[in-house]
Amino acid sequence: MKPVSTALLALLAAPCLAQSPIDYGVLVISRERVELATACDVGVYLEDQLAARLVQGQIVSFNLPPGPLSIRLGLLGPGRCKPGIEQLRQQSVTLEAGEVRKYRLAQGTEGLYLVPTTAVQ
């Protein structure tokens, strides 16, 4: 067996050393088929800007800068899906660099909200 040269080890390790540190967090939101009693699309608003439109069974993820984040959810679509009054309830999430936060949509008497989850299916 030949000894591995130091130069070869340095070349193999170089890609690992050249990687920059992760400077974003990941927010994952899923809309599981059985959680919501509506066929309407759900709008995900990040900092009051529409960032995604979720249909049943869909999952969306965002790479975001670390720090506090305001999230609001609302129904989207024509007819009965068209909101008469925008949902004002917001949830706050604080992301850290390198962190992955997973949530699923849920609905209660006060409207739509996010529930933390450990697995996204």
C-alpha atoms as an extended CHARMM CRD file, in Angstrom:
* protein
*
       121  EXT
         1         1  MET       CA              0.0000000000        0.0000000000        0.0000000000  PROA      1               0.0000000000
         2         2  LYS       CA              1.4000000000        3.3970000000       -0.9860000000  PROA      2               0.0000000000
         3         3  PRO       CA              1.3640000000        6.2480000000        1.5250000000  PROA      3               0.0000000000
         4         4  VAL       CA             -0.9800000000        9.1260000000        0.6490000000  PROA      4               0.0000000000
         5         5  SER       CA              0.9340000000       12.2980000000        0.0160000000  PROA      5               0.0000000000
         6         6  THR       CA              0.2470000000       15.4520000000        1.9880000000  PROA      6               0.0000000000
         7         7  ALA       CA             -0.3590000000       17.3780000000       -1.2550000000  PROA      7               0.0000000000
         8         8  LEU       CA             -3.1100000000       14.9660000000       -2.2740000000  PROA      8               0.0000000000
         9         9  LEU       CA             -4.7930000000       15.3210000000        1.1170000000  PROA      9               0.0000000000
        10        10  ALA       CA             -4.6180000000       19.1090000000        0.8060000000  PROA      10              0.0000000000
        11        11  LEU       CA             -6.2700000000       18.9750000000       -2.6270000000  PROA      11              0.0000000000
        12        12  LEU       CA             -9.0730000000       16.7460000000       -1.3510000000  PROA      12              0.0000000000
        13        13  ALA       CA             -9.7270000000       18.9840000000        1.6520000000  PROA      13              0.0000000000
        14        14  ALA       CA             -9.6170000000       22.2600000000       -0.3250000000  PROA      14              0.0000000000
        15        15  PRO       CA            -13.2920000000       22.2310000000       -1.4770000000  PROA      15              0.0000000000
        16        16  CYS       CA            -14.4140000000       21.8200000000        2.1380000000  PROA      16              0.0000000000
        17        17  LEU       CA            -12.3020000000       24.7440000000        3.2760000000  PROA      17              0.0000000000
        18        18  ALA       CA            -13.3920000000       27.0060000000        0.4150000000  PROA      18              0.0000000000
        19        19  GLN       CA            -17.0830000000       26.8760000000        1.3220000000  PROA      19              0.0000000000
        20        20  SER       CA            -18.4680000000       30.0900000000        2.7330000000  PROA      20              0.0000000000
        21        21  PRO       CA            -20.4130000000       30.0140000000        5.9870000000  PROA      21              0.0000000000
        22        22  ILE       CA            -24.1910000000       29.6710000000        5.6860000000  PROA      22              0.0000000000
        23        23  ASP       CA            -25.6990000000       33.1400000000        6.0260000000  PROA      23              0.0000000000
        24        24  TYR       CA            -29.3890000000       32.2650000000        5.6770000000  PROA      24              0.0000000000
        25        25  GLY       CA            -32.1060000000       30.2330000000        7.3700000000  PROA      25              0.0000000000
        26        26  VAL       CA            -34.6900000000       28.0450000000        5.6620000000  PROA      26              0.0000000000
        27        27  LEU       CA            -38.4200000000       28.3560000000        6.2920000000  PROA      27              0.0000000000
        28        28  VAL       CA            -40.5080000000       25.3890000000        5.0860000000  PROA      28              0.0000000000
        29        29  ILE       CA            -44.3200000000       25.5610000000        5.0290000000  PROA      29              0.0000000000
        30        30  SER       CA            -46.5280000000       22.6250000000        4.0250000000  PROA      30              0.0000000000
        31        31  ARG       CA            -50.2260000000       22.3970000000        3.3200000000  PROA      31              0.0000000000
        32        32  GLU       CA            -51.2410000000       18.8710000000        4.1040000000  PROA      32              0.0000000000
        33        33  ARG       CA            -54.4090000000       17.6610000000        2.4410000000  PROA      33              0.0000000000
        34        34  VAL       CA            -56.4250000000       16.9590000000        5.5890000000  PROA      34              0.0000000000
        35        35  GLU       CA            -55.5650000000       19.9920000000        7.7190000000  PROA      35              0.0000000000
        36        36  LEU       CA            -57.6940000000       22.6720000000        6.0360000000  PROA      36              0.0000000000
        37        37  ALA       CA            -61.4140000000       22.4020000000        5.3500000000  PROA      37              0.0000000000
        38        38  THR       CA            -61.2070000000       24.7480000000        2.3590000000  PROA      38              0.0000000000
        39        39  ALA       CA            -60.4180000000       24.1400000000       -1.2880000000  PROA      39              0.0000000000
        40        40  CYS       CA            -59.2240000000       27.7600000000       -1.6260000000  PROA      40              0.0000000000
        41        41  ASP       CA            -55.5620000000       28.5330000000       -2.2140000000  PROA      41              0.0000000000
        42        42  VAL       CA            -53.6660000000       29.9220000000        0.7700000000  PROA      42              0.0000000000
        43        43  GLY       CA            -51.4690000000       32.9860000000        0.3950000000  PROA      43              0.0000000000
        44        44  VAL       CA            -48.2800000000       33.1550000000        2.4580000000  PROA      44              0.0000000000
        45        45  TYR       CA            -47.2630000000       36.7510000000        3.1490000000  PROA      45              0.0000000000
        46        46  LEU       CA            -43.7400000000       37.4580000000        4.3860000000  PROA      46              0.0000000000
        47        47  GLU       CA            -43.3440000000       40.9820000000        5.7560000000  PROA      47              0.0000000000
        48        48  ASP       CA            -46.7910000000       41.8120000000        4.2180000000  PROA      48              0.0000000000
        49        49  GLN       CA            -45.6960000000       40.7990000000        0.6930000000  PROA      49              0.0000000000
        50        50  LEU       CA            -47.3210000000       37.8110000000       -1.0330000000  PROA      50              0.0000000000
        51        51  ALA       CA            -44.4860000000       35.2770000000       -1.2440000000  PROA      51              0.0000000000
        52        52  ALA       CA            -46.2980000000       32.0450000000       -2.1560000000  PROA      52              0.0000000000
        53        53  ARG       CA            -49.6540000000       30.5650000000       -3.0820000000  PROA      53              0.0000000000
        54        54  LEU       CA            -50.2180000000       27.0830000000       -1.6310000000  PROA      54              0.0000000000
        55        55  VAL       CA            -52.6770000000       24.5450000000       -3.0150000000  PROA      55              0.0000000000
        56        56  GLN       CA            -53.5980000000       21.3010000000       -1.2460000000  PROA      56              0.0000000000
        57        57  GLY       CA            -50.6280000000       18.9920000000       -0.7420000000  PROA      57              0.0000000000
        58        58  GLN       CA            -48.0170000000       21.6150000000       -1.6710000000  PROA      58              0.0000000000
        59        59  ILE       CA            -44.8100000000       22.4720000000        0.1860000000  PROA      59              0.0000000000
        60        60  VAL       CA            -42.8650000000       25.7040000000       -0.2150000000  PROA      60              0.0000000000
        61        61  SER       CA            -39.4840000000       26.7210000000        1.1790000000  PROA      61              0.0000000000
        62        62  PHE       CA            -37.7110000000       30.0560000000        1.4700000000  PROA      62              0.0000000000
        63        63  ASN       CA            -34.0330000000       30.8870000000        2.0170000000  PROA      63              0.0000000000
        64        64  LEU       CA            -34.1750000000       33.9750000000        4.2170000000  PROA      64              0.0000000000
        65        65  PRO       CA            -31.7200000000       36.2010000000        6.0520000000  PROA      65              0.0000000000
        66        66  PRO       CA            -31.4170000000       35.4980000000        9.7740000000  PROA      66              0.0000000000
        67        67  GLY       CA            -33.5340000000       37.5450000000       12.1470000000  PROA      67              0.0000000000
        68        68  PRO       CA            -37.1920000000       38.1690000000       12.9460000000  PROA      68              0.0000000000
        69        69  LEU       CA            -39.8060000000       37.5310000000       10.2600000000  PROA      69              0.0000000000
        70        70  SER       CA            -43.4910000000       38.4570000000       10.1620000000  PROA      70              0.0000000000
        71        71  ILE       CA            -45.7660000000       35.8550000000        8.5270000000  PROA      71              0.0000000000
        72        72  ARG       CA            -49.4430000000       36.2770000000        7.6130000000  PROA      72              0.0000000000
        73        73  LEU       CA            -51.7420000000       33.7750000000        5.9100000000  PROA      73              0.0000000000
        74        74  GLY       CA            -54.8890000000       34.3860000000        3.8760000000  PROA      74              0.0000000000
        75        75  LEU       CA            -57.3110000000       32.7330000000        1.4580000000  PROA      75              0.0000000000
        76        76  LEU       CA            -56.8660000000       33.4840000000       -2.2430000000  PROA      76              0.0000000000
        77        77  GLY       CA            -59.0480000000       32.9080000000       -5.2590000000  PROA      77              0.0000000000
        78        78  PRO       CA            -62.3630000000       33.8890000000       -6.8240000000  PROA      78              0.0000000000
        79        79  GLY       CA            -65.8800000000       33.6450000000       -5.3860000000  PROA      79              0.0000000000
        80        80  ARG       CA            -66.1020000000       32.4250000000       -1.8210000000  PROA      80              0.0000000000
        81        81  CYS       CA            -62.3000000000       32.2510000000       -1.6450000000  PROA      81              0.0000000000
        82        82  LYS       CA            -61.9730000000       35.9900000000       -2.1910000000  PROA      82              0.0000000000
        83        83  PRO       CA            -61.4210000000       37.5010000000        1.2410000000  PROA      83              0.0000000000
        84        84  GLY       CA            -63.8390000000       40.2320000000        2.2790000000  PROA      84              0.0000000000
        85        85  ILE       CA            -61.4670000000       41.3870000000        4.9830000000  PROA      85              0.0000000000
        86        86  GLU       CA            -57.7670000000       40.5730000000        5.0220000000  PROA      86              0.0000000000
        87        87  GLN       CA            -56.6080000000       38.4060000000        7.8800000000  PROA      87              0.0000000000
        88        88  LEU       CA            -54.6410000000       40.7070000000       10.1490000000  PROA      88              0.0000000000
        89        89  ARG       CA            -53.2990000000       38.0370000000       12.4950000000  PROA      89              0.0000000000
        90        90  GLN       CA            -49.5500000000       37.6850000000       12.1060000000  PROA      90              0.0000000000
        91        91  GLN       CA            -47.0840000000       35.2330000000       13.5070000000  PROA      91              0.0000000000
        92        92  SER       CA            -43.4570000000       36.0200000000       14.1710000000  PROA      92              0.0000000000
        93        93  VAL       CA            -40.5800000000       33.6300000000       13.5860000000  PROA      93              0.0000000000
        94        94  THR       CA            -36.9210000000       34.2930000000       14.2800000000  PROA      94              0.0000000000
        95        95  LEU       CA            -34.5610000000       32.4380000000       11.9600000000  PROA      95              0.0000000000
        96        96  GLU       CA            -30.9110000000       31.7790000000       12.6930000000  PROA      96              0.0000000000
        97        97  ALA       CA            -28.2480000000       31.2450000000       10.0390000000  PROA      97              0.0000000000
        98        98  GLY       CA            -28.0810000000       27.5800000000        9.0410000000  PROA      98              0.0000000000
        99        99  GLU       CA            -31.3980000000       26.7510000000       10.7230000000  PROA      99              0.0000000000
       100       100  VAL       CA            -34.2950000000       24.9290000000        9.0240000000  PROA      100             0.0000000000
       101       101  ARG       CA            -37.7580000000       25.6970000000       10.5260000000  PROA      101             0.0000000000
       102       102  LYS       CA            -40.6900000000       23.5460000000        9.3750000000  PROA      102             0.0000000000
       103       103  TYR       CA            -44.3760000000       24.4170000000        9.7460000000  PROA      103             0.0000000000
       104       104  ARG       CA            -47.7180000000       23.1410000000        8.4890000000  PROA      104             0.0000000000
       105       105  LEU       CA            -50.8900000000       25.1280000000        7.8990000000  PROA      105             0.0000000000
       106       106  ALA       CA            -53.8090000000       24.7480000000       10.2880000000  PROA      106             0.0000000000
       107       107  GLN       CA            -57.1690000000       26.4570000000       10.6920000000  PROA      107             0.0000000000
       108       108  GLY       CA            -59.0450000000       27.4310000000       13.8400000000  PROA      108             0.0000000000
       109       109  THR       CA            -61.8950000000       29.7200000000       14.8330000000  PROA      109             0.0000000000
       110       110  GLU       CA            -59.6260000000       32.7490000000       14.4360000000  PROA      110             0.0000000000
       111       111  GLY       CA            -58.4080000000       31.7830000000       10.9680000000  PROA      111             0.0000000000
       112       112  LEU       CA            -55.2930000000       30.2490000000        9.4790000000  PROA      112             0.0000000000
       113       113  TYR       CA            -52.0730000000       29.7640000000       11.4330000000  PROA      113             0.0000000000
       114       114  LEU       CA            -48.7680000000       27.8770000000       11.3780000000  PROA      114             0.0000000000
       115       115  VAL       CA            -47.9940000000       24.8640000000       13.5450000000  PROA      115             0.0000000000
       116       116  PRO       CA            -44.3600000000       23.8270000000       14.0800000000  PROA      116             0.0000000000
       117       117  THR       CA            -43.5500000000       20.3480000000       12.8150000000  PROA      117             0.0000000000
       118       118  THR       CA            -40.4770000000       18.1530000000       12.8160000000  PROA      118             0.0000000000
       119       119  ALA       CA            -41.2020000000       16.4060000000        9.5080000000  PROA      119             0.0000000000
       120       120  VAL       CA            -42.6040000000       17.6200000000        6.2040000000  PROA      120             0.0000000000
       121       121  GLN       CA            -44.2640000000       14.9440000000        4.1030000000  PROA      121             0.0000000000
